């Protein structure tokens, strides 16, 4: 099939990561994968609460590549319920862990918000399950056509 890129990835070890109040989710996940010597992993589940959340959404009618004027940046400074976090962590072009995460959270009214996560701090608690992948030849590079970092698969 033309245009379909794929590479087999098998699941390996899984870990529960507890992040404490006031700590950065992205910083602590990056620290955890370095300490555990994980190159590739996926977020399996996440629960807790967050505050000081910075995330983005793509503007209606946006065209590729995605550039800053084509996205809306949101910053929420009050506590919200963490409903979910999904994404993956792969090495970037320099071999450093790169977190590509999307967040789902709710206001006290029950309204759900979400998008591409830049960062968030834990409010009361945060428990994240990650699963390591055995995969070779997968890195994250900036895509010229998309304008965002995306996985690059070696042939």
PDB file of C-alpha atoms in Angstrom:
ATOM      1  CA  UNK A   1       0.000   0.000   0.000  1.00  0.00           C
ATOM      2  CA  UNK A   2       1.528   3.299  -1.091  1.00  0.00           C
ATOM      3  CA  UNK A   3       2.182   5.845   1.651  1.00  0.00           C
ATOM      4  CA  UNK A   4       1.842   3.355   4.514  1.00  0.00           C
ATOM      5  CA  UNK A   5       4.851   3.378   6.807  1.00  0.00           C
ATOM      6  CA  UNK A   6       5.134   0.787   9.500  1.00  0.00           C
ATOM      7  CA  UNK A   7       7.633  -0.967  11.668  1.00  0.00           C
ATOM      8  CA  UNK A   8       6.956  -3.855  14.028  1.00  0.00           C
ATOM      9  CA  UNK A   9       7.107  -2.892  17.686  1.00  0.00           C
ATOM     10  CA  UNK A  10       6.643  -5.396  20.474  1.00  0.00           C
ATOM     11  CA  UNK A  11       5.692  -4.530  24.023  1.00  0.00           C
ATOM     12  CA  UNK A  12       8.295  -5.088  26.688  1.00  0.00           C
ATOM     13  CA  UNK A  13       8.407  -3.857  30.281  1.00  0.00           C
ATOM     14  CA  UNK A  14       5.631  -1.763  31.841  1.00  0.00           C
ATOM     15  CA  UNK A  15       5.933   0.739  34.665  1.00  0.00           C
ATOM     16  CA  UNK A  16       3.636   2.792  36.862  1.00  0.00           C
ATOM     17  CA  UNK A  17       5.045   6.298  37.268  1.00  0.00           C
ATOM     18  CA  UNK A  18       3.760   8.403  40.162  1.00  0.00           C
ATOM     19  CA  UNK A  19       4.308  12.132  39.791  1.00  0.00           C
ATOM     20  CA  UNK A  20       3.951  14.330  42.855  1.00  0.00           C
ATOM     21  CA  UNK A  21       2.043  17.605  43.300  1.00  0.00           C
ATOM     22  CA  UNK A  22       3.780  20.584  41.712  1.00  0.00           C
ATOM     23  CA  UNK A  23       5.980  18.466  39.458  1.00  0.00           C
ATOM     24  CA  UNK A  24       5.998  18.769  35.658  1.00  0.00           C
ATOM     25  CA  UNK A  25       4.481  15.781  33.854  1.00  0.00           C
ATOM     26  CA  UNK A  26       6.734  16.136  30.786  1.00  0.00           C
ATOM     27  CA  UNK A  27       9.916  16.634  32.841  1.00  0.00           C
ATOM     28  CA  UNK A  28       9.174  13.676  35.129  1.00  0.00           C
ATOM     29  CA  UNK A  29       8.260  11.336  32.252  1.00  0.00           C
ATOM     30  CA  UNK A  30      11.476  12.318  30.470  1.00  0.00           C
ATOM     31  CA  UNK A  31      13.448  11.733  33.677  1.00  0.00           C
ATOM     32  CA  UNK A  32      11.773   8.342  34.196  1.00  0.00           C
ATOM     33  CA  UNK A  33      12.529   6.998  30.708  1.00  0.00           C
ATOM     34  CA  UNK A  34      16.153   8.107  31.006  1.00  0.00           C
ATOM     35  CA  UNK A  35      16.532   6.476  34.425  1.00  0.00           C
ATOM     36  CA  UNK A  36      14.847   3.279  33.227  1.00  0.00           C
ATOM     37  CA  UNK A  37      16.896   3.292  29.992  1.00  0.00           C
ATOM     38  CA  UNK A  38      13.773   3.243  27.803  1.00  0.00           C
ATOM     39  CA  UNK A  39      14.203   4.341  24.180  1.00  0.00           C
ATOM     40  CA  UNK A  40      10.633   3.865  22.925  1.00  0.00           C
ATOM     41  CA  UNK A  41       7.401   3.737  24.922  1.00  0.00           C
ATOM     42  CA  UNK A  42       3.683   4.466  24.828  1.00  0.00           C
ATOM     43  CA  UNK A  43       1.408   5.952  27.447  1.00  0.00           C
ATOM     44  CA  UNK A  44      -1.122   3.298  28.441  1.00  0.00           C
ATOM     45  CA  UNK A  45      -3.159   5.234  31.011  1.00  0.00           C
ATOM     46  CA  UNK A  46      -3.064   8.324  33.203  1.00  0.00           C
ATOM     47  CA  UNK A  47      -5.271   9.551  36.037  1.00  0.00           C
ATOM     48  CA  UNK A  48      -5.051  12.358  38.540  1.00  0.00           C
ATOM     49  CA  UNK A  49      -5.367  16.111  38.443  1.00  0.00           C
ATOM     50  CA  UNK A  50      -3.419  18.871  36.712  1.00  0.00           C
ATOM     51  CA  UNK A  51      -2.874  22.610  36.863  1.00  0.00           C
ATOM     52  CA  UNK A  52      -0.838  25.155  34.897  1.00  0.00           C
ATOM     53  CA  UNK A  53      -1.606  23.307  31.678  1.00  0.00           C
ATOM     54  CA  UNK A  54      -0.276  24.547  28.337  1.00  0.00           C
ATOM     55  CA  UNK A  55      -1.657  22.819  25.265  1.00  0.00           C
ATOM     56  CA  UNK A  56      -2.630  23.552  21.689  1.00  0.00           C
ATOM     57  CA  UNK A  57      -5.406  22.945  19.255  1.00  0.00           C
ATOM     58  CA  UNK A  58      -5.285  23.285  15.473  1.00  0.00           C
ATOM     59  CA  UNK A  59      -7.421  26.172  14.203  1.00  0.00           C
ATOM     60  CA  UNK A  60     -10.479  25.402  12.117  1.00  0.00           C
ATOM     61  CA  UNK A  61      -9.601  25.638   8.431  1.00  0.00           C
ATOM     62  CA  UNK A  62      -5.843  25.387   9.038  1.00  0.00           C
ATOM     63  CA  UNK A  63      -3.680  24.185   6.155  1.00  0.00           C
ATOM     64  CA  UNK A  64      -0.399  22.276   6.232  1.00  0.00           C
ATOM     65  CA  UNK A  65       2.234  22.767   7.403  1.00  0.00           C
ATOM     66  CA  UNK A  66       1.038  23.458  10.934  1.00  0.00           C
ATOM     67  CA  UNK A  67       2.680  26.695  12.010  1.00  0.00           C
ATOM     68  CA  UNK A  68       2.126  28.897  15.074  1.00  0.00           C
ATOM     69  CA  UNK A  69      -0.463  31.097  13.327  1.00  0.00           C
ATOM     70  CA  UNK A  70      -2.426  27.922  12.465  1.00  0.00           C
ATOM     71  CA  UNK A  71      -2.790  26.778  16.062  1.00  0.00           C
ATOM     72  CA  UNK A  72      -4.386  28.115  19.207  1.00  0.00           C
ATOM     73  CA  UNK A  73      -2.316  27.955  22.380  1.00  0.00           C
ATOM     74  CA  UNK A  74      -4.300  27.503  25.602  1.00  0.00           C
ATOM     75  CA  UNK A  75      -2.996  28.061  29.125  1.00  0.00           C
ATOM     76  CA  UNK A  76      -5.114  27.030  32.107  1.00  0.00           C
ATOM     77  CA  UNK A  77      -3.829  27.919  35.552  1.00  0.00           C
ATOM     78  CA  UNK A  78      -6.531  26.328  37.738  1.00  0.00           C
ATOM     79  CA  UNK A  79      -6.944  22.670  38.783  1.00  0.00           C
ATOM     80  CA  UNK A  80      -8.597  20.236  36.397  1.00  0.00           C
ATOM     81  CA  UNK A  81      -9.361  16.522  36.518  1.00  0.00           C
ATOM     82  CA  UNK A  82      -6.937  14.491  34.377  1.00  0.00           C
ATOM     83  CA  UNK A  83      -9.108  12.149  32.326  1.00  0.00           C
ATOM     84  CA  UNK A  84      -6.400  10.784  30.104  1.00  0.00           C
ATOM     85  CA  UNK A  85      -3.037  11.204  28.513  1.00  0.00           C
ATOM     86  CA  UNK A  86      -2.030   9.386  25.397  1.00  0.00           C
ATOM     87  CA  UNK A  87       0.991   9.477  23.189  1.00  0.00           C
ATOM     88  CA  UNK A  88       4.479   8.121  22.936  1.00  0.00           C
ATOM     89  CA  UNK A  89       8.079   8.885  23.756  1.00  0.00           C
ATOM     90  CA  UNK A  90      10.678   8.255  21.061  1.00  0.00           C
ATOM     91  CA  UNK A  91      14.222   9.547  20.614  1.00  0.00           C
ATOM     92  CA  UNK A  92      14.636  12.769  18.667  1.00  0.00           C
ATOM     93  CA  UNK A  93      17.312  13.407  16.032  1.00  0.00           C
ATOM     94  CA  UNK A  94      19.890  13.794  18.835  1.00  0.00           C
ATOM     95  CA  UNK A  95      18.871  10.608  20.649  1.00  0.00           C
ATOM     96  CA  UNK A  96      17.098  12.487  23.460  1.00  0.00           C
ATOM     97  CA  UNK A  97      13.615  11.424  24.640  1.00  0.00           C
ATOM     98  CA  UNK A  98      10.878  13.397  22.883  1.00  0.00           C
ATOM     99  CA  UNK A  99       7.407  13.293  24.449  1.00  0.00           C
ATOM    100  CA  UNK A 100       4.489  13.563  22.021  1.00  0.00           C
ATOM    101  CA  UNK A 101       1.503  13.717  24.338  1.00  0.00           C
ATOM    102  CA  UNK A 102      -2.177  14.599  24.069  1.00  0.00           C
ATOM    103  CA  UNK A 103      -4.188  15.443  27.163  1.00  0.00           C
ATOM    104  CA  UNK A 104      -7.847  15.105  28.033  1.00  0.00           C
ATOM    105  CA  UNK A 105      -9.058  16.945  31.149  1.00  0.00           C
ATOM    106  CA  UNK A 106     -12.270  18.308  32.609  1.00  0.00           C
ATOM    107  CA  UNK A 107     -13.381  21.452  34.357  1.00  0.00           C
ATOM    108  CA  UNK A 108     -15.492  21.275  37.510  1.00  0.00           C
ATOM    109  CA  UNK A 109     -18.548  21.794  35.234  1.00  0.00           C
ATOM    110  CA  UNK A 110     -17.745  18.542  33.436  1.00  0.00           C
ATOM    111  CA  UNK A 111     -16.705  20.299  30.226  1.00  0.00           C
ATOM    112  CA  UNK A 112     -13.876  18.329  28.600  1.00  0.00           C
ATOM    113  CA  UNK A 113     -10.861  20.010  27.022  1.00  0.00           C
ATOM    114  CA  UNK A 114      -7.835  18.585  25.339  1.00  0.00           C
ATOM    115  CA  UNK A 115      -5.157  18.827  22.740  1.00  0.00           C
ATOM    116  CA  UNK A 116      -1.434  18.510  22.152  1.00  0.00           C
ATOM    117  CA  UNK A 117       0.252  18.883  25.545  1.00  0.00           C
ATOM    118  CA  UNK A 118       3.233  21.178  25.943  1.00  0.00           C
ATOM    119  CA  UNK A 119       3.346  20.884  29.725  1.00  0.00           C
ATOM    120  CA  UNK A 120       1.289  20.539  32.895  1.00  0.00           C
ATOM    121  CA  UNK A 121       1.952  20.378  36.593  1.00  0.00           C
ATOM    122  CA  UNK A 122       0.382  17.805  38.866  1.00  0.00           C
ATOM    123  CA  UNK A 123      -2.225  19.278  41.190  1.00  0.00           C
ATOM    124  CA  UNK A 124      -3.040  16.571  43.771  1.00  0.00           C
ATOM    125  CA  UNK A 125      -1.824  13.328  42.200  1.00  0.00           C
ATOM    126  CA  UNK A 126      -0.852  11.727  38.930  1.00  0.00           C
ATOM    127  CA  UNK A 127      -0.376   8.064  38.070  1.00  0.00           C
ATOM    128  CA  UNK A 128       0.803   7.155  34.598  1.00  0.00           C
ATOM    129  CA  UNK A 129       1.382   3.695  33.156  1.00  0.00           C
ATOM    130  CA  UNK A 130       3.972   3.430  30.400  1.00  0.00           C
ATOM    131  CA  UNK A 131       4.875   0.397  28.324  1.00  0.00           C
ATOM    132  CA  UNK A 132       8.266   0.045  26.726  1.00  0.00           C
ATOM    133  CA  UNK A 133       8.428  -0.949  23.073  1.00  0.00           C
ATOM    134  CA  UNK A 134      11.108  -3.054  21.449  1.00  0.00           C
ATOM    135  CA  UNK A 135      11.529  -1.189  18.187  1.00  0.00           C
ATOM    136  CA  UNK A 136      14.540  -0.308  16.092  1.00  0.00           C
ATOM    137  CA  UNK A 137      14.852   2.479  13.563  1.00  0.00           C
ATOM    138  CA  UNK A 138      12.092   4.756  14.855  1.00  0.00           C
ATOM    139  CA  UNK A 139      12.888   8.369  15.742  1.00  0.00           C
ATOM    140  CA  UNK A 140      11.011  11.654  15.848  1.00  0.00           C
ATOM    141  CA  UNK A 141      11.972  14.305  13.268  1.00  0.00           C
ATOM    142  CA  UNK A 142      10.307  17.543  12.234  1.00  0.00           C
ATOM    143  CA  UNK A 143       8.164  16.856   9.170  1.00  0.00           C
ATOM    144  CA  UNK A 144       8.484  19.516   6.478  1.00  0.00           C
ATOM    145  CA  UNK A 145       5.038  18.702   5.100  1.00  0.00           C
ATOM    146  CA  UNK A 146       3.231  18.576   8.465  1.00  0.00           C
ATOM    147  CA  UNK A 147       5.290  21.246  10.210  1.00  0.00           C
ATOM    148  CA  UNK A 148       5.399  19.235  13.420  1.00  0.00           C
ATOM    149  CA  UNK A 149       7.668  16.563  14.874  1.00  0.00           C
ATOM    150  CA  UNK A 150       6.525  13.132  13.723  1.00  0.00           C
ATOM    151  CA  UNK A 151       7.964   9.642  13.702  1.00  0.00           C
ATOM    152  CA  UNK A 152      10.549   8.744  11.089  1.00  0.00           C
ATOM    153  CA  UNK A 153      10.878   5.048  10.272  1.00  0.00           C
ATOM    154  CA  UNK A 154      14.106   3.709   8.801  1.00  0.00           C
ATOM    155  CA  UNK A 155      13.694   1.283   5.944  1.00  0.00           C
TER     156      UNK A 155
END
